[in-house]
């Protein structure tokens, strides 16, 4: 829960250092004193978007810092997953906004993103302002109320996993169906392309070999002349090979009288063998080099075909043409087997849909049970709050399977026995909606175990005994291991707070400044008396204020 709040240079607040406590606390102050500014600062600590206009005039930055006690709440996983130091008794959230537009966020001195700050903030504080009453228009909020009270998170997650699998299967089916339809439209052309490549009898590496052969035949006379000259040098009489052979014999003949001659003869023998082999190879090549017009025509024709196919398919190698041929073959096979593939996918979709419906039914059962609980508790809470003939019903209707199940939830309401029940957002007055939302929040807070709840003028449209009853509900929430803070204009609510804060605004030489302080017992009497009678505090107002505070003492 929130233990301490520090604000510096934020809007009208020059500097604020204030402690908060468990239980039910109230904040009062005249309209425009700065209560909404304090909420705005807390909102920034929950990850809301910042605006440099929020920096106090004349300053270059503003700072908000809050200290939380998390020892009663299981939040360590968040810190572990985000690699942030965890201190259960003193979690520090800090936000800084500079006039250059930069905003920095920290959790326990670790820089974090606004997404991370918002994720943690949503688990620490729930700020209920008047605009939140609009949630009663939203089906997902009403459904969420039932799910929270049904404690159906694990059931919903199990269902949602199956729903996602079913959704993905349907997407695959549609994608395959569209691909098949597209392929079928182009089947004739695809078959033509495949047949053309298949008949080409493509061989990887063939093009390079043909180009080399063509180049050689184009220069056959030049090649043959060079080879013929080399052959003459080696083999004509007396050629190099024959001269080497004669020299070897002569060296071998003097070996007995000149020992070095044998070594020279061996070395010359090696050269002789190599040159003899080279002479034979060149002679063979001379015989093979012939210009064949028919062969040249065949090579040219084949190369033309390969180049035409490459240009047609926008590729540069035979290997790429082979790949295209295989792709076309796969497409044709896909077309031929498409009916079987679609049928298999349809079977899978039906199987997954049945699983979803079974799991959705489990969700529905839990929600129906929770709906009865909501109806019973809402009746019990709203009657004492000045709606004695209230009727409240949670209507569950079946809908098509969706990510949240197969249930459509609507809160139906009637303030009297004679009027038909209709959606609460359409028929309830502002004061009735405030009471409905407070009752729902009270139920939700028991299930969710949210550390801190702030009600921003939830008492709009109510007064007297109804306000007192609303205060008692908030007090009850605060006594149930909660920190509940109510910003209020009603003395009946202010009197029941364990701690009473007052926000004031004053003019200084530096401009308008908002301040916030905890009221003493005497200060509370004066503040509540002023709320009762206005700026002209009468003795009757003082006595009435003391009477209201005695009610507080009785309840505590």
Coordinates of C-alpha atoms in Angstrom, one line a residue:
X1 CA 0.0 0.0 0.0
X2 CA 1.0 3.6 -0.5
X3 CA 3.2 4.8 2.4
X4 CA 4.7 8.1 1.3
X5 CA 4.3 10.5 -1.6
X6 CA 6.8 13.2 -2.6
X7 CA 6.0 15.7 -5.3
X8 CA 8.2 18.6 -6.4
X9 CA 7.5 21.4 -9.0
X10 CA 4.3 19.7 -10.4
X11 CA 1.7 22.1 -11.7
X12 CA 0.8 24.2 -8.6
X13 CA 2.7 22.1 -6.1
X14 CA 6.1 23.5 -5.1
X15 CA 7.0 20.6 -2.8
X16 CA 4.9 18.0 -1.0
X17 CA 6.0 15.3 1.5
X18 CA 3.1 13.4 2.9
X19 CA 2.6 10.0 4.6
X20 CA -0.3 7.7 4.1
X21 CA -1.7 4.9 6.3
X22 CA -3.7 1.8 6.0
X23 CA -7.5 1.8 6.5
X24 CA -9.9 4.4 5.3
X25 CA -8.6 7.9 4.7
X26 CA -10.3 11.0 3.2
X27 CA -9.1 14.0 1.3
X28 CA -11.1 17.3 1.3
X29 CA -10.6 20.8 0.0
X30 CA -12.3 23.4 -2.0
X31 CA -12.9 23.0 -5.7
X32 CA -9.7 24.0 -7.5
X33 CA -7.5 23.6 -4.5
X34 CA -5.4 20.9 -6.1
X35 CA -6.9 17.5 -5.3
X36 CA -6.9 16.6 -9.0
X37 CA -3.2 17.7 -9.2
X38 CA -2.3 15.1 -6.6
X39 CA -4.2 12.4 -8.5
X40 CA -2.4 13.5 -11.7
X41 CA 0.9 13.0 -10.0
X42 CA -0.1 9.6 -8.8
X43 CA -1.3 8.8 -12.4
X44 CA 2.2 9.7 -13.7
X45 CA 3.6 7.2 -11.2
X46 CA 1.3 4.6 -12.7
X47 CA 2.7 5.2 -16.2
X48 CA 0.3 7.8 -17.6
X49 CA 1.6 10.1 -20.4
X50 CA 3.5 13.2 -19.3
X51 CA 3.2 16.8 -20.6
X52 CA 5.9 19.5 -20.0
X53 CA 3.0 21.9 -19.3
X54 CA 2.7 20.0 -16.0
X55 CA 6.1 21.4 -14.8
X56 CA 5.6 24.3 -12.4
X57 CA 6.1 27.6 -14.1
X58 CA 9.7 28.8 -13.9
X59 CA 11.2 25.3 -13.2
X60 CA 13.1 23.0 -15.5
X61 CA 11.8 19.7 -14.2
X62 CA 9.3 18.0 -11.8
X63 CA 9.6 14.9 -9.7
X64 CA 7.1 12.4 -8.3
X65 CA 8.1 9.6 -5.9
X66 CA 6.0 7.1 -4.0
X67 CA 7.0 4.5 -1.4
X68 CA 4.9 1.3 -1.2
X69 CA 4.7 -1.5 1.3
X70 CA 4.2 -4.8 -0.7
X71 CA 4.8 -7.2 2.2
X72 CA 1.2 -8.5 2.1
X73 CA 1.0 -8.9 -1.7
X74 CA 2.5 -11.5 -4.0
X75 CA 4.3 -9.2 -6.5
X76 CA 7.9 -10.6 -6.4
X77 CA 7.4 -12.3 -9.8
X78 CA 7.2 -8.9 -11.5
X79 CA 10.5 -7.8 -10.1
X80 CA 12.2 -11.1 -11.0
X81 CA 10.9 -11.1 -14.6
X82 CA 12.0 -7.5 -15.1
X83 CA 15.4 -7.9 -13.3
X84 CA 14.6 -5.3 -10.7
X85 CA 15.7 -5.4 -7.0
X86 CA 12.8 -6.4 -4.7
X87 CA 12.2 -4.8 -1.3
X88 CA 8.8 -5.8 0.0
X89 CA 8.7 -3.2 2.7
X90 CA 9.9 -0.2 0.7
X91 CA 9.2 -0.3 -3.1
X92 CA 10.1 3.1 -4.6
X93 CA 8.6 4.3 -7.8
X94 CA 9.9 7.6 -9.3
X95 CA 9.1 9.7 -12.3
X96 CA 11.0 12.7 -13.6
X97 CA 9.8 15.1 -16.3
X98 CA 12.2 17.7 -17.9
X99 CA 11.3 20.8 -19.7
X100 CA 13.1 19.5 -22.8
X101 CA 10.4 16.8 -23.1
X102 CA 12.3 13.9 -21.7
X103 CA 10.6 11.7 -19.1
X104 CA 12.4 9.1 -17.0
X105 CA 10.9 6.3 -14.9
X106 CA 12.5 4.3 -12.1
X107 CA 11.5 1.4 -9.9
X108 CA 13.8 0.9 -6.9
X109 CA 16.4 3.1 -8.7
X110 CA 16.3 0.8 -11.8
X111 CA 15.4 2.7 -15.1
X112 CA 12.2 1.2 -16.5
X113 CA 9.9 1.8 -19.5
X114 CA 6.5 3.3 -19.0
X115 CA 5.0 0.0 -20.0
X116 CA 6.8 -1.7 -17.0
X117 CA 5.7 1.2 -14.7
X118 CA 2.1 0.9 -15.9
X119 CA 2.2 -2.9 -15.4
X120 CA 3.3 -2.5 -11.8
X121 CA 1.1 0.5 -11.1
X122 CA -2.0 -1.4 -12.2
X123 CA -1.3 -3.9 -9.5
X124 CA -0.7 -1.3 -6.8
X125 CA -3.4 1.4 -7.2
X126 CA -6.9 1.6 -8.6
X127 CA -8.1 5.2 -9.1
X128 CA -11.9 5.3 -9.5
X129 CA -12.9 8.7 -11.0
X130 CA -16.3 9.8 -12.2
X131 CA -15.4 8.9 -15.8
X132 CA -15.0 5.3 -14.7
X133 CA -18.7 5.1 -14.2
X134 CA -18.8 4.9 -18.0
X135 CA -17.4 1.4 -17.7
X136 CA -21.0 0.3 -17.0
X137 CA -21.6 0.9 -20.7
X138 CA -19.0 -1.7 -21.6
X139 CA -19.8 -5.3 -21.8
X140 CA -16.2 -6.4 -21.2
X141 CA -16.2 -4.6 -17.8
X142 CA -19.4 -6.4 -16.8
X143 CA -18.0 -9.7 -17.9
X144 CA -14.7 -9.0 -16.1
X145 CA -16.6 -8.4 -12.8
X146 CA -18.2 -11.9 -13.1
X147 CA -14.8 -13.5 -14.0
X148 CA -13.1 -11.8 -11.0
X149 CA -15.7 -13.0 -8.6
X150 CA -15.8 -16.4 -10.3
X151 CA -12.0 -16.8 -9.8
X152 CA -12.0 -18.1 -13.3
X153 CA -8.5 -17.0 -14.4
X154 CA -7.0 -20.5 -14.9
X155 CA -10.2 -21.7 -16.6
X156 CA -10.2 -18.7 -18.9
X157 CA -6.5 -19.1 -19.7
X158 CA -7.1 -22.8 -20.6
X159 CA -10.0 -21.8 -22.8
X160 CA -8.1 -19.0 -24.4
X161 CA -5.2 -21.3 -25.4
X162 CA -7.7 -23.6 -27.2
X163 CA -9.4 -20.6 -28.7
X164 CA -6.1 -19.3 -30.2
X165 CA -5.4 -22.8 -31.6
X166 CA -8.8 -22.8 -33.2
X167 CA -8.3 -19.3 -34.6
X168 CA -4.9 -20.2 -36.0
X169 CA -6.4 -23.3 -37.7
X170 CA -9.1 -21.2 -39.3
X171 CA -6.5 -18.8 -40.6
X172 CA -4.5 -21.6 -42.0
X173 CA -7.6 -23.0 -43.7
X174 CA -8.5 -19.6 -45.2
X175 CA -4.9 -19.0 -46.3
X176 CA -4.7 -22.4 -48.0
X177 CA -8.1 -22.0 -49.6
X178 CA -7.1 -18.7 -51.1
X179 CA -3.7 -20.0 -52.2
X180 CA -5.4 -23.0 -53.9
X181 CA -8.0 -20.8 -55.6
X182 CA -5.2 -18.6 -56.9
X183 CA -3.2 -21.6 -58.1
X184 CA -6.2 -23.1 -59.8
X185 CA -6.8 -19.9 -61.7
X186 CA -3.2 -20.1 -63.0
X187 CA -3.0 -23.9 -63.3
X188 CA -2.9 -24.0 -67.1
X189 CA 0.0 -21.5 -67.3
X190 CA 1.7 -23.3 -64.4
X191 CA 1.5 -26.6 -66.3
X192 CA 2.8 -25.0 -69.4
X193 CA 5.8 -23.5 -67.5
X194 CA 6.6 -26.8 -65.8
X195 CA 6.3 -28.8 -69.0
X196 CA 8.7 -26.4 -70.8
X197 CA 11.3 -26.7 -68.0
X198 CA 10.8 -30.5 -67.7
X199 CA 11.3 -31.0 -71.4
X200 CA 14.5 -28.9 -71.3
X201 CA 16.1 -31.8 -69.3
X202 CA 18.1 -29.4 -67.3
X203 CA 21.5 -30.5 -65.9
X204 CA 23.3 -28.4 -63.3
X205 CA 26.8 -27.3 -64.7
X206 CA 25.8 -28.0 -68.3
X207 CA 25.7 -24.4 -69.3
X208 CA 29.3 -23.7 -68.2
X209 CA 30.6 -26.8 -70.0
X210 CA 28.8 -25.9 -73.3
X211 CA 30.1 -22.3 -73.2
X212 CA 33.6 -23.6 -72.7
X213 CA 33.2 -26.1 -75.6
X214 CA 31.7 -23.3 -77.9
X215 CA 34.6 -21.0 -77.1
X216 CA 37.1 -23.7 -77.9
X217 CA 35.5 -24.6 -81.2
X218 CA 35.3 -21.0 -82.3
X219 CA 39.1 -20.8 -81.9
X220 CA 39.9 -24.3 -83.1
X221 CA 42.4 -23.3 -85.9
X222 CA 44.3 -21.1 -83.5
X223 CA 44.4 -23.8 -80.8
X224 CA 45.4 -26.6 -83.3
X225 CA 48.2 -24.5 -84.7
X226 CA 49.7 -23.8 -81.2
X227 CA 49.4 -27.5 -80.3
X228 CA 51.0 -28.6 -83.6
X229 CA 54.0 -26.3 -83.1
X230 CA 54.4 -27.6 -79.5
X231 CA 54.2 -31.2 -80.8
X232 CA 56.8 -30.5 -83.5
X233 CA 59.2 -29.2 -80.9
X234 CA 58.8 -32.3 -78.8
X235 CA 58.6 -35.0 -81.4
X236 CA 60.2 -34.1 -84.8
X237 CA 63.5 -35.8 -85.6
X238 CA 65.6 -34.7 -83.8
X239 CA 63.1 -33.5 -81.3
X240 CA 63.6 -32.6 -77.7
X241 CA 62.4 -36.0 -76.5
X242 CA 64.7 -38.0 -78.8
X243 CA 67.7 -35.7 -77.9
X244 CA 67.0 -36.2 -74.2
X245 CA 67.0 -40.0 -74.7
X246 CA 70.3 -39.9 -76.6
X247 CA 71.9 -37.7 -73.8
X248 CA 70.7 -40.1 -71.1
X249 CA 72.4 -43.0 -72.9
X250 CA 75.7 -41.1 -73.2
X251 CA 75.7 -40.1 -69.5
X252 CA 75.0 -43.7 -68.5
X253 CA 78.0 -44.7 -70.6
X254 CA 80.5 -42.6 -68.7
X255 CA 79.0 -43.6 -65.3
X256 CA 82.0 -45.9 -64.4
X257 CA 84.6 -43.2 -65.0
X258 CA 82.5 -40.2 -63.9
X259 CA 80.3 -41.0 -60.9
X260 CA 78.3 -37.8 -61.1
X261 CA 77.0 -38.8 -64.5
X262 CA 74.7 -41.5 -63.0
X263 CA 72.9 -38.9 -60.9
X264 CA 72.6 -36.5 -63.8
X265 CA 71.2 -39.4 -65.9
X266 CA 68.6 -40.2 -63.3
X267 CA 67.5 -36.6 -63.2
X268 CA 67.3 -36.3 -66.9
X269 CA 65.4 -39.6 -67.0
X270 CA 62.6 -37.9 -64.9
X271 CA 62.4 -35.0 -67.3
X272 CA 62.4 -37.4 -70.3
X273 CA 59.4 -39.4 -68.8
X274 CA 57.5 -36.1 -68.2
X275 CA 58.2 -34.7 -71.6
X276 CA 57.4 -38.0 -73.3
X277 CA 54.0 -38.0 -71.5
X278 CA 53.4 -34.3 -72.4
X279 CA 54.3 -35.0 -76.1
X280 CA 51.8 -37.9 -76.2
X281 CA 49.1 -35.7 -74.6
X282 CA 49.7 -32.8 -77.0
X283 CA 49.6 -35.2 -80.0
X284 CA 46.3 -36.6 -78.8
X285 CA 44.9 -33.1 -78.4
X286 CA 46.0 -32.2 -81.9
X287 CA 44.0 -35.1 -83.2
X288 CA 40.9 -34.2 -81.2
X289 CA 40.7 -30.5 -82.1
X290 CA 38.4 -30.4 -85.1
X291 CA 35.8 -27.8 -86.1
X292 CA 32.4 -29.6 -86.4
X293 CA 29.7 -27.3 -87.8
X294 CA 26.9 -29.6 -86.7
X295 CA 28.3 -29.9 -83.2
X296 CA 28.7 -26.1 -83.1
X297 CA 25.1 -25.7 -84.2
X298 CA 23.9 -28.1 -81.5
X299 CA 25.8 -26.3 -78.8
X300 CA 24.6 -22.8 -79.9
X301 CA 21.0 -24.1 -80.1
X302 CA 21.2 -25.5 -76.5
X303 CA 22.8 -22.4 -75.1
X304 CA 20.1 -20.3 -76.8
X305 CA 17.4 -22.4 -75.1
X306 CA 19.0 -22.1 -71.7
X307 CA 19.5 -18.3 -72.0
X308 CA 15.9 -17.9 -73.2
X309 CA 14.6 -19.8 -70.2
X310 CA 16.8 -17.8 -67.8
X311 CA 15.6 -14.5 -69.3
X312 CA 12.0 -15.6 -69.1
X313 CA 12.2 -16.6 -65.5
X314 CA 14.5 -13.7 -64.5
X315 CA 17.3 -15.9 -63.2
X316 CA 21.0 -16.3 -64.2
X317 CA 21.8 -20.0 -63.7
X318 CA 20.5 -23.5 -64.6
X319 CA 20.4 -24.3 -60.9
X320 CA 17.8 -21.6 -60.4
X321 CA 15.8 -22.9 -63.3
X322 CA 15.9 -26.4 -61.7
X323 CA 14.6 -24.8 -58.4
X324 CA 11.7 -23.1 -60.3
X325 CA 10.9 -26.4 -62.0
X326 CA 10.7 -28.1 -58.6
X327 CA 8.5 -25.2 -57.2
X328 CA 6.1 -25.5 -60.1
X329 CA 6.0 -29.3 -59.6
X330 CA 5.1 -28.7 -55.9
X331 CA 2.4 -26.2 -56.9
X332 CA 0.8 -28.7 -59.3
X333 CA 1.0 -31.4 -56.6
X334 CA -0.6 -29.0 -54.2
X335 CA -3.4 -28.4 -56.6
X336 CA -4.0 -32.1 -57.2
X337 CA -4.0 -32.8 -53.5
X338 CA -5.8 -29.7 -52.4
X339 CA -9.1 -31.3 -51.6
X340 CA -7.5 -33.8 -49.2
X341 CA -5.5 -31.0 -47.5
X342 CA -8.7 -28.9 -47.0
X343 CA -10.6 -31.8 -45.7
X344 CA -7.9 -32.6 -43.1
X345 CA -7.8 -29.0 -42.0
X346 CA -11.6 -28.9 -41.8
X347 CA -11.6 -31.9 -39.5
X348 CA -9.0 -30.3 -37.3
X349 CA -11.0 -27.1 -37.1
X350 CA -14.1 -29.0 -36.1
X351 CA -12.1 -30.9 -33.4
X352 CA -10.6 -27.7 -32.0
X353 CA -14.0 -25.9 -32.1
X354 CA -15.6 -28.7 -30.1
X355 CA -12.8 -28.4 -27.5
X356 CA -13.4 -24.7 -27.3
X357 CA -17.1 -25.1 -26.8
X358 CA -16.5 -27.6 -24.0
X359 CA -14.1 -25.2 -22.2
X360 CA -16.4 -22.2 -22.9
X361 CA -19.2 -24.2 -21.1
X362 CA -17.0 -24.5 -18.0
X363 CA -16.5 -20.7 -18.1
X364 CA -20.2 -20.2 -18.5
X365 CA -21.0 -22.4 -15.5
X366 CA -18.5 -20.4 -13.3
X367 CA -20.0 -17.1 -14.6
X368 CA -23.6 -18.2 -13.9
X369 CA -22.6 -19.0 -10.3
X370 CA -20.8 -15.7 -9.9
X371 CA -23.8 -13.9 -11.5
X372 CA -26.0 -15.1 -8.7
X373 CA -23.5 -13.9 -6.2
X374 CA -23.4 -10.5 -7.8
X375 CA -27.1 -10.2 -7.8
X376 CA -27.4 -11.2 -4.2
X377 CA -24.6 -8.9 -3.0
X378 CA -25.7 -5.9 -5.1
X379 CA -29.2 -6.2 -3.6
X380 CA -27.8 -6.3 -0.1
X381 CA -25.6 -3.3 -0.7
X382 CA -27.9 -1.1 -2.7
X383 CA -31.0 -1.3 -0.4
X384 CA -29.3 0.3 2.6
X385 CA -27.9 3.0 0.2
X386 CA -31.3 4.5 -0.4
X387 CA -32.7 2.2 -3.2
X388 CA -35.1 0.1 -1.2
X389 CA -37.0 -1.4 -4.2
X390 CA -33.9 -2.0 -6.3
X391 CA -33.8 -4.9 -8.6
X392 CA -30.4 -6.0 -10.1
X393 CA -29.9 -8.8 -12.5
X394 CA -26.9 -10.2 -14.3
X395 CA -28.1 -11.3 -17.7
X396 CA -26.0 -13.9 -19.5
X397 CA -26.7 -14.6 -23.1
X398 CA -24.9 -16.9 -25.5
X399 CA -22.8 -15.4 -28.2
X400 CA -20.4 -16.7 -30.9
X401 CA -17.1 -18.0 -29.5
X402 CA -14.7 -15.2 -28.8
X403 CA -11.4 -14.7 -27.0
X404 CA -13.4 -14.2 -23.7
X405 CA -15.7 -17.2 -24.1
X406 CA -19.3 -17.6 -25.4
X407 CA -21.1 -15.3 -22.9
X408 CA -22.5 -11.8 -23.3
X409 CA -23.1 -10.1 -20.0
X410 CA -25.4 -7.3 -19.2
X411 CA -26.2 -5.6 -15.9
X412 CA -29.9 -4.9 -15.7
X413 CA -31.3 -2.5 -13.2
X414 CA -34.5 -1.0 -11.9
X415 CA -34.8 1.4 -8.9
X416 CA -38.4 0.5 -8.3
X417 CA -40.7 -2.5 -8.5
X418 CA -42.9 -1.1 -11.2
X419 CA -40.4 -0.3 -13.9
X420 CA -38.9 -3.0 -16.1
X421 CA -35.2 -3.8 -15.7
X422 CA -33.0 -2.3 -18.4
X423 CA -29.2 -1.9 -18.8
X424 CA -28.0 0.0 -15.8
X425 CA -26.1 2.6 -17.8
X426 CA -29.4 3.6 -19.6
X427 CA -31.8 3.9 -16.7
X428 CA -29.8 4.7 -13.5
X429 CA -29.3 8.3 -12.4
X430 CA -25.8 9.7 -11.7
X431 CA -26.2 9.0 -7.9
X432 CA -27.5 5.5 -8.5
X433 CA -24.6 4.7 -10.9
X434 CA -22.2 6.0 -8.2
X435 CA -23.7 3.6 -5.7
X436 CA -23.7 0.7 -8.2
X437 CA -20.0 1.3 -9.0
X438 CA -19.0 1.5 -5.3
X439 CA -20.8 -1.7 -4.6
X440 CA -19.1 -3.4 -7.5
X441 CA -15.7 -2.0 -6.5
X442 CA -16.3 -3.3 -2.9
X443 CA -16.9 -6.8 -4.3
X444 CA -14.0 -6.7 -6.7
X445 CA -11.6 -5.5 -4.1
X446 CA -12.3 -8.4 -1.9
X447 CA -11.5 -10.8 -4.7
X448 CA -8.5 -9.0 -6.3
X449 CA -6.8 -7.9 -3.1
X450 CA -5.6 -4.6 -4.7
X451 CA -3.4 -2.7 -2.2
X452 CA -4.7 0.8 -2.7
X453 CA -8.0 2.1 -4.0
X454 CA -8.6 5.8 -4.5
X455 CA -12.2 7.1 -5.0
X456 CA -12.3 10.4 -6.7
X457 CA -15.6 12.0 -5.7
X458 CA -17.6 8.8 -6.1
X459 CA -20.2 10.5 -3.9
X460 CA -21.5 12.7 -6.7
X461 CA -25.3 12.9 -6.7
X462 CA -25.8 11.6 -3.1
X463 CA -26.1 13.1 0.3
X464 CA -27.3 12.4 3.9
X465 CA -27.8 8.8 5.0
X466 CA -26.9 7.5 1.6
X467 CA -23.5 9.2 1.8
X468 CA -23.0 7.8 5.3
X469 CA -23.7 4.3 4.0
X470 CA -21.3 4.8 1.1
X471 CA -18.7 5.9 3.6
X472 CA -19.3 2.8 5.8
X473 CA -18.7 0.6 2.7
X474 CA -15.4 2.3 2.0
X475 CA -14.5 2.1 5.7
X476 CA -15.3 -1.6 5.6
X477 CA -13.1 -2.0 2.5
X478 CA -10.3 -0.2 4.4
X479 CA -10.6 -2.4 7.4
X480 CA -10.3 -5.5 5.3
X481 CA -6.5 -5.2 4.8
X482 CA -7.0 -2.4 2.3
X483 CA -5.9 1.2 1.9
X484 CA -8.9 3.2 0.7
X485 CA -8.7 6.9 0.1
X486 CA -11.7 9.0 -0.8
X487 CA -11.6 12.5 -2.3
X488 CA -14.9 13.9 -1.2
X489 CA -17.1 17.0 -0.7
X490 CA -19.5 15.3 1.7
X491 CA -19.1 15.7 5.5
X492 CA -20.7 12.3 6.2
X493 CA -17.9 10.6 4.3
X494 CA -15.2 12.8 5.6
X495 CA -16.2 12.1 9.2
X496 CA -15.6 8.4 8.8
X497 CA -12.0 8.6 7.6
X498 CA -9.4 7.3 10.0
X499 CA -7.0 10.0 8.6
X500 CA -8.2 13.3 7.2
X501 CA -6.1 15.2 4.7
X502 CA -6.9 18.7 3.5
X503 CA -5.7 20.3 0.3
X504 CA -5.5 24.1 0.3
X505 CA -4.4 26.7 -2.2
X506 CA -2.7 30.0 -1.4
X507 CA -1.3 32.9 -3.2
X508 CA 2.4 33.7 -2.7
X509 CA 4.9 36.1 -4.4
X510 CA 6.0 33.2 -6.6
X511 CA 2.4 32.5 -7.6
X512 CA -0.4 30.1 -6.6
X513 CA 0.7 27.1 -4.6
X514 CA -1.2 23.9 -3.5
X515 CA -0.5 22.3 -0.2
X516 CA -1.7 19.1 1.6
X517 CA -1.6 18.3 5.3
X518 CA -3.1 15.9 7.8
X519 CA -5.7 17.6 10.0
X520 CA -5.6 17.4 13.8
X521 CA -8.7 16.5 15.7
X522 CA -9.6 20.2 16.1
X523 CA -8.8 20.8 12.5
X524 CA -11.2 18.0 11.5
X525 CA -14.1 19.5 13.4
X526 CA -13.5 22.9 11.8
X527 CA -13.2 21.4 8.3
X528 CA -16.3 19.2 8.6
X529 CA -18.2 22.2 10.1
X530 CA -17.2 24.3 7.1
X531 CA -18.3 21.5 4.7
X532 CA -21.7 21.6 6.5
X533 CA -22.3 25.4 6.6
X534 CA -19.8 27.0 4.2
X535 CA -17.3 29.7 5.1
X536 CA -19.5 31.1 7.8
X537 CA -19.0 28.4 10.4
X538 CA -21.9 28.4 13.0
X539 CA -22.0 26.8 16.4
X540 CA -24.7 24.4 15.0
X541 CA -22.3 23.4 12.3
X542 CA -19.6 22.8 14.9
X543 CA -21.9 20.7 17.0
X544 CA -23.1 18.7 14.0
X545 CA -19.5 18.1 13.0
X546 CA -18.6 16.8 16.5
X547 CA -21.7 14.6 16.2
X548 CA -20.5 13.1 12.9
X549 CA -17.1 12.6 14.4
X550 CA -18.6 10.8 17.3
X551 CA -20.2 8.5 14.8
X552 CA -16.7 7.8 13.5
X553 CA -15.5 7.0 17.1
X554 CA -18.5 4.6 17.5
X555 CA -17.6 2.8 14.3
X556 CA -14.0 2.5 15.1

